[in-house]
Every structure is written in structure tokens, then in C-alpha cells.
């Protein structure tokens, strides 16, 4: 496949990855239609996060209108058998954010899988993972976010077993997997904890990155080799790092030069 073009912008390369300092709408508009196999991304949630450049508190209508334009841009560059993994979370006072954003994307793509990203879970008396506690009489601590898997047809074949798990009960291996492969689909609840960090630097000086395992899982689930991966909201480059480690090519857009620099350092 030929490389999509984005030459008009300041671009840095690291391995197979292209990091582009540009607004994602203009950046995506420069790419060839259908040239991207997998998008793994997390847009700003419009909840007042203090980013370096982006103002994260737009009127809801303007925010959703922007998300609609982003969805149209992604739908145009996505290959017919491509996948978009869209991570969005809500807050106690505004739990509708992920659903509203998914509603904007629904106008352009088909929701194929609705994945819950579990950041922390209590099983009996034992708690695993991390979350930011909320001090409230009304709201529970928020321990999950959404990862919406969109595609063009809603019927893109996935490599469920590559992203799968071994059977707990081994007698099920022969019962469910005729050939006896000890692997089953892991389902649509993904426990992916944040690593324990003690400084902003360990979070790559970015206020809202996701853990590396999240894009890694998405790429495995989509399956295939030498994919063209895109993250229109690159941040500190987690998606492109996952792409590089898996041997895929990638392109990311980011408006903030400091975050782009952090992404570059992680990839170097
Ligand atoms: C939720 S963060 C993404 C974090 C990323 N997934 C990571 O793991 O580091 C959203 C990012 O989008 C960037 N951003 C905001 N508006 C943008 C735009 N119009 N084009 C490109 N990037 C933008 C912000 O600067 C921020 O870094």
C-alpha cells in the first residue's frame, strides 16, 4: 500500500511512525480516502482538562458538532475493512458524554462492538487497578470508560483469539474448540489498569493518556500485519507506540508541540 500523504505539515518520523503537528481535521483531509486500516483514539472529553493548547470546555452543541466532523474525517480515510476504536469516558455529573459522542459517530459509521474499559474492579474484598476517587454523596467512583468499536459495515472480521484468553476450565477446550486450541474470546469487558506512577513525567507530562495495553489490545483484535494505523488525537503517542511495537506503520496528528515531543521521545 502507498503511504498516505501529509507533507504540507511539520512532520517527524520515528521508526515506522509519522508524527504530524497539525489540527486533525486538516491533517486527515490531506490523506487518501480508504488509506487507514485501524484508528485507535481518544478525543478530548470536553470536561475541562487542562491541556497545553486545547480548550476543553466548549458548549455541548459545538463540541458534538466538532465530533461529527472528526467522525466524517475518520470515515473518509478508513479502509472498507478498517476498524475505529474510540475511547471516551463520562463523569458523575455528565455520564452522557460517551453516548452523545457515539451518537455523532453513528451518523458516519456502524457500531460493531461496545467495549467497557475497566480501570479498577473489586472482586470480593480485593480491589485491583487505579481510579481517581470522587468526593460525593451522589456519585459512585468512576472506574470504567467506553471503547466503541466502529466499522463501515458492522461486519469486519476480527481476530478474537489473538486478543483472547486461555480457558479456565480445560474440559471446555475440546467441547468448544474442536481442534483443541486453549483460547477463547475475552469478551467486551477489558480490565486494563493504569500503571502505578509517582510523577507527571512518568505520565509523559500529558494529563489524559491511556495505558499502552489498550491500543495493543485493539490492534490485536483487529488483526493483520503491516497495518496503517492512525491516531488523530495523538497526545503522548500511546497508539503509535503500540503500532511500532507490533510492526505496523502509523500516523498521528497533534496540535500541541510539547505533547508531540513527548510522543517522539517515547518512540525513539
Ligand atoms: C485525550 S488526549 C489523547 C491522549 C492519547 N491517547 C495518549 O495516550 O497520550 C487528546 C489530545 O488531543 C489533542 N487535540 C485537541 N484538539 C486537537 C485537534 N484539533 N487536532 C489534533 N489534536 C488535538 C490534545 O492536545 C490532546 O493531547
mmCIF file of C-alpha atoms and ligand atoms in Angstrom:
data_model
loop_
_atom_site.group_PDB
_atom_site.id
_atom_site.type_symbol
_atom_site.label_atom_id
_atom_site.label_comp_id
_atom_site.label_asym_id
_atom_site.label_seq_id
_atom_site.Cartn_x
_atom_site.Cartn_y
_atom_site.Cartn_z
ATOM 1 C CA UNK A 1 0.000 0.000 0.000
ATOM 2 C CA UNK A 2 1.276 3.505 -0.762
ATOM 3 C CA UNK A 3 1.882 5.790 2.191
ATOM 4 C CA UNK A 4 -0.821 8.408 2.737
ATOM 5 C CA UNK A 5 0.476 11.965 2.183
ATOM 6 C CA UNK A 6 0.531 14.722 4.798
ATOM 7 C CA UNK A 7 3.546 16.682 3.517
ATOM 8 C CA UNK A 8 2.109 20.159 3.949
ATOM 9 C CA UNK A 9 2.659 19.972 7.744
ATOM 10 C CA UNK A 10 5.576 19.798 10.142
ATOM 11 C CA UNK A 11 6.226 16.097 10.330
ATOM 12 C CA UNK A 12 8.722 13.997 12.286
ATOM 13 C CA UNK A 13 9.413 10.331 11.713
ATOM 14 C CA UNK A 14 10.333 7.733 14.298
ATOM 15 C CA UNK A 15 10.727 4.171 13.062
ATOM 16 C CA UNK A 16 7.606 3.394 11.016
ATOM 17 C CA UNK A 17 5.647 6.237 12.644
ATOM 18 C CA UNK A 18 4.853 9.730 11.335
ATOM 19 C CA UNK A 19 4.078 12.387 13.923
ATOM 20 C CA UNK A 20 2.402 15.428 12.444
ATOM 21 C CA UNK A 21 1.939 18.803 14.144
ATOM 22 C CA UNK A 22 -1.493 19.679 12.770
ATOM 23 C CA UNK A 23 -5.155 20.002 13.543
ATOM 24 C CA UNK A 24 -6.597 16.547 12.896
ATOM 25 C CA UNK A 25 -9.354 17.755 10.573
ATOM 26 C CA UNK A 26 -6.885 19.462 8.233
ATOM 27 C CA UNK A 27 -4.402 16.621 8.662
ATOM 28 C CA UNK A 28 -6.925 13.913 7.815
ATOM 29 C CA UNK A 29 -8.187 15.911 4.832
ATOM 30 C CA UNK A 30 -4.708 15.535 3.281
ATOM 31 C CA UNK A 31 -4.841 11.710 3.470
ATOM 32 C CA UNK A 32 -6.022 9.445 0.687
ATOM 33 C CA UNK A 33 -9.550 8.054 1.142
ATOM 34 C CA UNK A 34 -9.581 4.477 2.457
ATOM 35 C CA UNK A 35 -5.848 4.517 3.326
ATOM 36 C CA UNK A 36 -6.100 3.743 7.064
ATOM 37 C CA UNK A 37 -6.639 0.211 8.445
ATOM 38 C CA UNK A 38 -7.083 0.940 12.144
ATOM 39 C CA UNK A 39 -7.777 4.085 14.144
ATOM 40 C CA UNK A 40 -7.268 3.952 17.904
ATOM 41 C CA UNK A 41 -8.023 7.281 19.508
ATOM 42 C CA UNK A 42 -9.326 9.191 22.465
ATOM 43 C CA UNK A 43 -10.607 12.707 21.746
ATOM 44 C CA UNK A 44 -10.820 15.406 24.410
ATOM 45 C CA UNK A 45 -13.950 14.678 26.514
ATOM 46 C CA UNK A 46 -14.875 18.362 26.931
ATOM 47 C CA UNK A 47 -14.708 18.149 30.721
ATOM 48 C CA UNK A 48 -12.281 20.979 31.416
ATOM 49 C CA UNK A 49 -8.996 19.043 31.364
ATOM 50 C CA UNK A 50 -6.097 21.490 31.376
ATOM 51 C CA UNK A 51 -4.369 20.672 28.096
ATOM 52 C CA UNK A 52 -1.496 22.859 26.898
ATOM 53 C CA UNK A 53 -3.231 24.108 23.729
ATOM 54 C CA UNK A 54 -6.736 22.698 23.512
ATOM 55 C CA UNK A 55 -9.612 24.433 25.328
ATOM 56 C CA UNK A 56 -11.589 21.540 26.817
ATOM 57 C CA UNK A 57 -14.834 23.306 27.729
ATOM 58 C CA UNK A 58 -16.863 24.052 24.607
ATOM 59 C CA UNK A 59 -20.641 24.475 24.606
ATOM 60 C CA UNK A 60 -22.042 20.938 24.218
ATOM 61 C CA UNK A 61 -23.516 21.614 20.784
ATOM 62 C CA UNK A 62 -20.231 22.968 19.424
ATOM 63 C CA UNK A 63 -18.343 20.005 20.915
ATOM 64 C CA UNK A 64 -20.694 17.458 19.339
ATOM 65 C CA UNK A 65 -20.596 19.313 16.040
ATOM 66 C CA UNK A 66 -16.783 19.049 16.157
ATOM 67 C CA UNK A 67 -17.003 15.327 16.981
ATOM 68 C CA UNK A 68 -19.332 14.940 13.980
ATOM 69 C CA UNK A 69 -16.689 16.498 11.715
ATOM 70 C CA UNK A 70 -13.985 14.277 13.219
ATOM 71 C CA UNK A 71 -16.189 11.217 12.621
ATOM 72 C CA UNK A 72 -16.720 12.241 8.979
ATOM 73 C CA UNK A 73 -12.955 12.705 8.534
ATOM 74 C CA UNK A 74 -12.191 9.289 10.030
ATOM 75 C CA UNK A 75 -14.939 7.578 7.998
ATOM 76 C CA UNK A 76 -13.452 9.001 4.793
ATOM 77 C CA UNK A 77 -9.906 7.741 5.407
ATOM 78 C CA UNK A 78 -10.892 4.381 6.925
ATOM 79 C CA UNK A 79 -10.442 1.342 4.665
ATOM 80 C CA UNK A 80 -13.610 -0.666 3.849
ATOM 81 C CA UNK A 81 -12.472 -3.448 6.244
ATOM 82 C CA UNK A 82 -10.988 -0.969 8.734
ATOM 83 C CA UNK A 83 -11.725 -0.534 12.438
ATOM 84 C CA UNK A 84 -12.092 2.541 14.606
ATOM 85 C CA UNK A 85 -11.598 2.103 18.356
ATOM 86 C CA UNK A 86 -12.946 5.237 20.026
ATOM 87 C CA UNK A 87 -12.224 5.687 23.730
ATOM 88 C CA UNK A 88 -14.463 8.144 25.580
ATOM 89 C CA UNK A 89 -15.391 8.463 29.243
ATOM 90 C CA UNK A 90 -18.039 10.351 31.190
ATOM 91 C CA UNK A 91 -18.184 11.979 34.602
ATOM 92 C CA UNK A 92 -20.572 11.705 37.542
ATOM 93 C CA UNK A 93 -22.440 14.869 36.573
ATOM 94 C CA UNK A 94 -22.228 14.135 32.860
ATOM 95 C CA UNK A 95 -22.455 10.406 32.192
ATOM 96 C CA UNK A 96 -23.943 11.007 28.718
ATOM 97 C CA UNK A 97 -20.669 12.208 27.144
ATOM 98 C CA UNK A 98 -19.633 8.818 25.669
ATOM 99 C CA UNK A 99 -23.127 8.059 24.407
ATOM 100 C CA UNK A 100 -23.507 11.530 22.852
ATOM 101 C CA UNK A 101 -20.113 11.235 21.143
ATOM 102 C CA UNK A 102 -21.032 7.736 19.899
ATOM 103 C CA UNK A 103 -24.251 9.275 18.554
ATOM 104 C CA UNK A 104 -22.192 11.711 16.443
ATOM 105 C CA UNK A 105 -20.056 8.856 15.090
ATOM 106 C CA UNK A 106 -23.163 6.760 14.410
ATOM 107 C CA UNK A 107 -24.068 9.161 11.597
ATOM 108 C CA UNK A 108 -20.957 8.034 9.710
ATOM 109 C CA UNK A 109 -20.057 4.516 10.870
ATOM 110 C CA UNK A 110 -21.638 1.352 12.311
ATOM 111 C CA UNK A 111 -21.132 0.403 15.966
ATOM 112 C CA UNK A 112 -19.767 -3.142 15.777
ATOM 113 C CA UNK A 113 -18.693 -3.690 19.418
ATOM 114 C CA UNK A 114 -19.322 -1.803 22.639
ATOM 115 C CA UNK A 115 -16.347 -2.436 24.913
ATOM 116 C CA UNK A 116 -16.128 -1.445 28.581
ATOM 117 C CA UNK A 117 -12.621 -0.422 29.617
ATOM 118 C CA UNK A 118 -12.488 -1.341 33.307
ATOM 119 C CA UNK A 119 -9.766 0.627 35.098
ATOM 120 C CA UNK A 120 -10.415 -0.790 38.522
ATOM 121 C CA UNK A 121 -12.537 -3.619 39.882
ATOM 122 C CA UNK A 122 -13.347 -5.070 43.293
ATOM 123 C CA UNK A 123 -13.742 -8.829 43.484
ATOM 124 C CA UNK A 124 -14.857 -9.740 46.966
ATOM 125 C CA UNK A 125 -12.668 -7.735 49.325
ATOM 126 C CA UNK A 126 -9.847 -7.340 46.846
ATOM 127 C CA UNK A 127 -9.513 -4.266 44.614
ATOM 128 C CA UNK A 128 -7.326 -4.190 41.530
ATOM 129 C CA UNK A 129 -6.352 -1.173 39.420
ATOM 130 C CA UNK A 130 -6.484 2.589 39.922
ATOM 131 C CA UNK A 131 -9.082 5.337 39.631
ATOM 132 C CA UNK A 132 -9.492 8.959 40.675
ATOM 133 C CA UNK A 133 -11.845 8.905 43.687
ATOM 134 C CA UNK A 134 -14.775 11.352 43.604
ATOM 135 C CA UNK A 135 -15.831 13.048 46.810
ATOM 136 C CA UNK A 136 -19.619 12.839 46.510
ATOM 137 C CA UNK A 137 -22.798 11.719 48.233
ATOM 138 C CA UNK A 138 -24.444 11.213 44.853
ATOM 139 C CA UNK A 139 -21.981 9.562 42.545
ATOM 140 C CA UNK A 140 -20.023 6.343 42.645
ATOM 141 C CA UNK A 141 -16.314 6.386 41.876
ATOM 142 C CA UNK A 142 -15.975 6.241 38.121
ATOM 143 C CA UNK A 143 -13.989 3.090 37.301
ATOM 144 C CA UNK A 144 -14.763 2.481 33.630
ATOM 145 C CA UNK A 145 -14.809 4.198 30.241
ATOM 146 C CA UNK A 146 -16.079 3.189 26.812
ATOM 147 C CA UNK A 147 -14.147 1.872 23.849
ATOM 148 C CA UNK A 148 -16.555 1.930 20.916
ATOM 149 C CA UNK A 149 -15.523 -0.261 18.016
ATOM 150 C CA UNK A 150 -16.917 1.234 14.807
ATOM 151 C CA UNK A 151 -16.527 -0.037 11.265
ATOM 152 C CA UNK A 152 -18.029 0.795 7.875
ATOM 153 C CA UNK A 153 -20.197 -2.318 7.585
ATOM 154 C CA UNK A 154 -20.533 -3.529 11.173
ATOM 155 C CA UNK A 155 -19.250 -6.882 9.893
ATOM 156 C CA UNK A 156 -15.462 -6.570 9.821
ATOM 157 C CA UNK A 157 -13.862 -9.935 10.738
ATOM 158 C CA UNK A 158 -11.804 -9.721 13.933
ATOM 159 C CA UNK A 159 -9.019 -11.883 15.354
ATOM 160 C CA UNK A 160 -10.928 -12.686 18.548
ATOM 161 C CA UNK A 161 -8.474 -15.365 19.658
ATOM 162 C CA UNK A 162 -5.364 -13.215 19.172
ATOM 163 C CA UNK A 163 -6.896 -10.873 21.738
ATOM 164 C CA UNK A 164 -8.280 -13.853 23.675
ATOM 165 C CA UNK A 165 -7.518 -15.719 26.885
ATOM 166 C CA UNK A 166 -6.951 -19.367 27.840
ATOM 167 C CA UNK A 167 -9.911 -21.382 29.166
ATOM 168 C CA UNK A 168 -10.155 -21.552 32.952
ATOM 169 C CA UNK A 169 -11.934 -24.898 32.769
ATOM 170 C CA UNK A 170 -9.767 -27.024 30.481
ATOM 171 C CA UNK A 171 -12.524 -29.537 29.714
ATOM 172 C CA UNK A 172 -14.124 -26.732 27.661
ATOM 173 C CA UNK A 173 -11.158 -26.685 25.271
ATOM 174 C CA UNK A 174 -12.332 -29.782 23.397
ATOM 175 C CA UNK A 175 -16.019 -29.043 23.989
ATOM 176 C CA UNK A 176 -15.946 -25.581 22.348
ATOM 177 C CA UNK A 177 -12.794 -25.620 20.234
ATOM 178 C CA UNK A 178 -12.981 -28.768 18.085
ATOM 179 C CA UNK A 179 -9.278 -28.521 17.230
ATOM 180 C CA UNK A 180 -8.449 -28.227 20.920
ATOM 181 C CA UNK A 181 -6.894 -24.739 20.948
ATOM 182 C CA UNK A 182 -6.823 -23.446 24.512
ATOM 183 C CA UNK A 183 -8.021 -19.938 23.662
ATOM 184 C CA UNK A 184 -11.363 -18.189 23.807
ATOM 185 C CA UNK A 185 -12.710 -14.710 23.109
ATOM 186 C CA UNK A 186 -12.036 -12.479 26.137
ATOM 187 C CA UNK A 187 -15.378 -10.692 25.811
ATOM 188 C CA UNK A 188 -16.194 -6.996 25.796
ATOM 189 C CA UNK A 189 -15.138 -6.064 29.354
ATOM 190 C CA UNK A 190 -11.453 -5.278 29.356
ATOM 191 C CA UNK A 191 -9.605 -4.853 32.638
ATOM 192 C CA UNK A 192 -6.704 -2.591 31.684
ATOM 193 C CA UNK A 193 -5.266 -0.853 34.757
ATOM 194 C CA UNK A 194 -3.070 2.211 34.706
ATOM 195 C CA UNK A 195 0.477 1.597 35.841
ATOM 196 C CA UNK A 196 1.332 2.994 39.257
ATOM 197 C CA UNK A 197 3.117 6.326 38.665
ATOM 198 C CA UNK A 198 4.674 8.782 41.091
ATOM 199 C CA UNK A 199 5.316 11.791 38.863
ATOM 200 C CA UNK A 200 3.870 13.701 35.899
ATOM 201 C CA UNK A 201 6.970 12.733 33.988
ATOM 202 C CA UNK A 202 6.045 9.058 34.254
ATOM 203 C CA UNK A 203 2.767 10.046 32.581
ATOM 204 C CA UNK A 204 4.860 11.673 29.827
ATOM 205 C CA UNK A 205 3.732 15.135 31.000
ATOM 206 C CA UNK A 206 0.299 14.537 29.449
ATOM 207 C CA UNK A 207 -2.889 14.860 31.531
ATOM 208 C CA UNK A 208 -5.038 12.258 29.763
ATOM 209 C CA UNK A 209 -3.133 9.353 28.216
ATOM 210 C CA UNK A 210 -4.449 5.806 28.088
ATOM 211 C CA UNK A 211 -2.363 2.740 29.081
ATOM 212 C CA UNK A 212 -0.282 1.135 26.317
ATOM 213 C CA UNK A 213 -2.163 -2.140 26.720
ATOM 214 C CA UNK A 214 -5.371 -0.504 25.489
ATOM 215 C CA UNK A 215 -4.248 0.238 21.885
ATOM 216 C CA UNK A 216 -2.241 -3.000 21.933
ATOM 217 C CA UNK A 217 -5.417 -4.969 22.557
ATOM 218 C CA UNK A 218 -7.332 -3.044 19.881
ATOM 219 C CA UNK A 219 -4.645 -3.738 17.279
ATOM 220 C CA UNK A 220 -4.516 -7.430 18.181
ATOM 221 C CA UNK A 221 -8.294 -7.686 17.975
ATOM 222 C CA UNK A 222 -8.417 -6.073 14.531
ATOM 223 C CA UNK A 223 -5.670 -8.494 13.441
ATOM 224 C CA UNK A 224 -3.401 -8.446 10.402
ATOM 225 C CA UNK A 225 0.167 -7.392 9.670
ATOM 226 C CA UNK A 226 1.830 -4.233 8.369
ATOM 227 C CA UNK A 227 -1.315 -2.237 9.084
ATOM 228 C CA UNK A 228 -1.605 1.517 8.588
ATOM 229 C CA UNK A 229 -2.645 2.879 11.997
ATOM 230 C CA UNK A 230 -3.852 6.413 12.768
ATOM 231 C CA UNK A 231 -4.475 8.460 15.900
ATOM 232 C CA UNK A 232 -5.996 11.876 15.076
ATOM 233 C CA UNK A 233 -5.548 12.924 18.755
ATOM 234 C CA UNK A 234 -2.018 11.669 19.289
ATOM 235 C CA UNK A 235 -1.335 13.095 22.756
ATOM 236 C CA UNK A 236 1.808 11.446 24.138
ATOM 237 C CA UNK A 237 1.801 8.905 21.324
ATOM 238 C CA UNK A 238 0.489 5.764 23.048
ATOM 239 C CA UNK A 239 -1.275 4.438 19.928
ATOM 240 C CA UNK A 240 1.755 4.917 17.702
ATOM 241 C CA UNK A 241 3.989 3.253 20.297
ATOM 242 C CA UNK A 242 1.663 0.229 20.243
ATOM 243 C CA UNK A 243 1.701 0.291 16.421
ATOM 244 C CA UNK A 244 5.515 0.458 16.314
ATOM 245 C CA UNK A 245 5.911 -2.423 18.768
ATOM 246 C CA UNK A 246 3.511 -4.554 16.714
ATOM 247 C CA UNK A 247 5.393 -3.814 13.463
ATOM 248 C CA UNK A 248 2.689 -1.586 11.941
ATOM 249 C CA UNK A 249 3.063 1.794 10.246
ATOM 250 C CA UNK A 250 1.298 4.760 11.794
ATOM 251 C CA UNK A 251 0.402 8.425 11.546
ATOM 252 C CA UNK A 252 -0.704 10.738 14.338
ATOM 253 C CA UNK A 253 -1.907 14.348 14.477
ATOM 254 C CA UNK A 254 -1.456 16.629 17.477
ATOM 255 C CA UNK A 255 -1.836 20.397 17.863
ATOM 256 C CA UNK A 256 0.459 20.693 20.887
ATOM 257 C CA UNK A 257 4.210 20.662 20.110
ATOM 258 C CA UNK A 258 5.077 19.684 23.712
ATOM 259 C CA UNK A 259 2.925 16.541 23.544
ATOM 260 C CA UNK A 260 4.302 15.716 20.102
ATOM 261 C CA UNK A 261 7.808 15.980 21.544
ATOM 262 C CA UNK A 262 6.852 13.642 24.417
ATOM 263 C CA UNK A 263 5.476 11.154 21.883
ATOM 264 C CA UNK A 264 8.673 11.368 19.886
ATOM 265 C CA UNK A 265 10.791 10.664 22.954
ATOM 266 C CA UNK A 266 8.715 7.571 23.769
ATOM 267 C CA UNK A 267 9.182 6.289 20.228
ATOM 268 C CA UNK A 268 12.899 6.987 19.992
HETATM 269 C C1 LIG B 1 -7.325 12.559 25.387
HETATM 270 S S1 LIG B 1 -5.875 13.237 24.718
HETATM 271 C C2 LIG B 1 -5.158 11.852 23.846
HETATM 272 C C3 LIG B 1 -4.191 11.085 24.683
HETATM 273 C C4 LIG B 1 -3.532 9.909 23.970
HETATM 274 N N1 LIG B 1 -4.493 8.855 23.710
HETATM 275 C C5 LIG B 1 -2.383 9.355 24.802
HETATM 276 O O1 LIG B 1 -2.444 8.191 25.253
HETATM 277 O O2 LIG B 1 -1.426 10.111 25.062
HETATM 278 C C6 LIG B 1 -6.427 14.269 23.427
HETATM 279 C C7 LIG B 1 -5.338 15.016 22.684
HETATM 280 O O3 LIG B 1 -5.916 15.676 21.557
HETATM 281 C C8 LIG B 1 -5.181 16.858 21.299
HETATM 282 N N2 LIG B 1 -6.006 17.711 20.433
HETATM 283 C C9 LIG B 1 -7.005 18.555 20.784
HETATM 284 N N3 LIG B 1 -7.543 19.145 19.700
HETATM 285 C C10 LIG B 1 -6.888 18.625 18.630
HETATM 286 C C11 LIG B 1 -7.007 18.823 17.211
HETATM 287 N N4 LIG B 1 -7.896 19.672 16.702
HETATM 288 N N5 LIG B 1 -6.195 18.111 16.405
HETATM 289 C C12 LIG B 1 -5.256 17.263 16.908
HETATM 290 N N6 LIG B 1 -5.095 17.056 18.234
HETATM 291 C C13 LIG B 1 -5.895 17.718 19.082
HETATM 292 C C14 LIG B 1 -4.909 17.408 22.693
HETATM 293 O O4 LIG B 1 -3.829 18.318 22.700
HETATM 294 C C15 LIG B 1 -4.627 16.107 23.479
HETATM 295 O O5 LIG B 1 -3.246 15.839 23.507
#
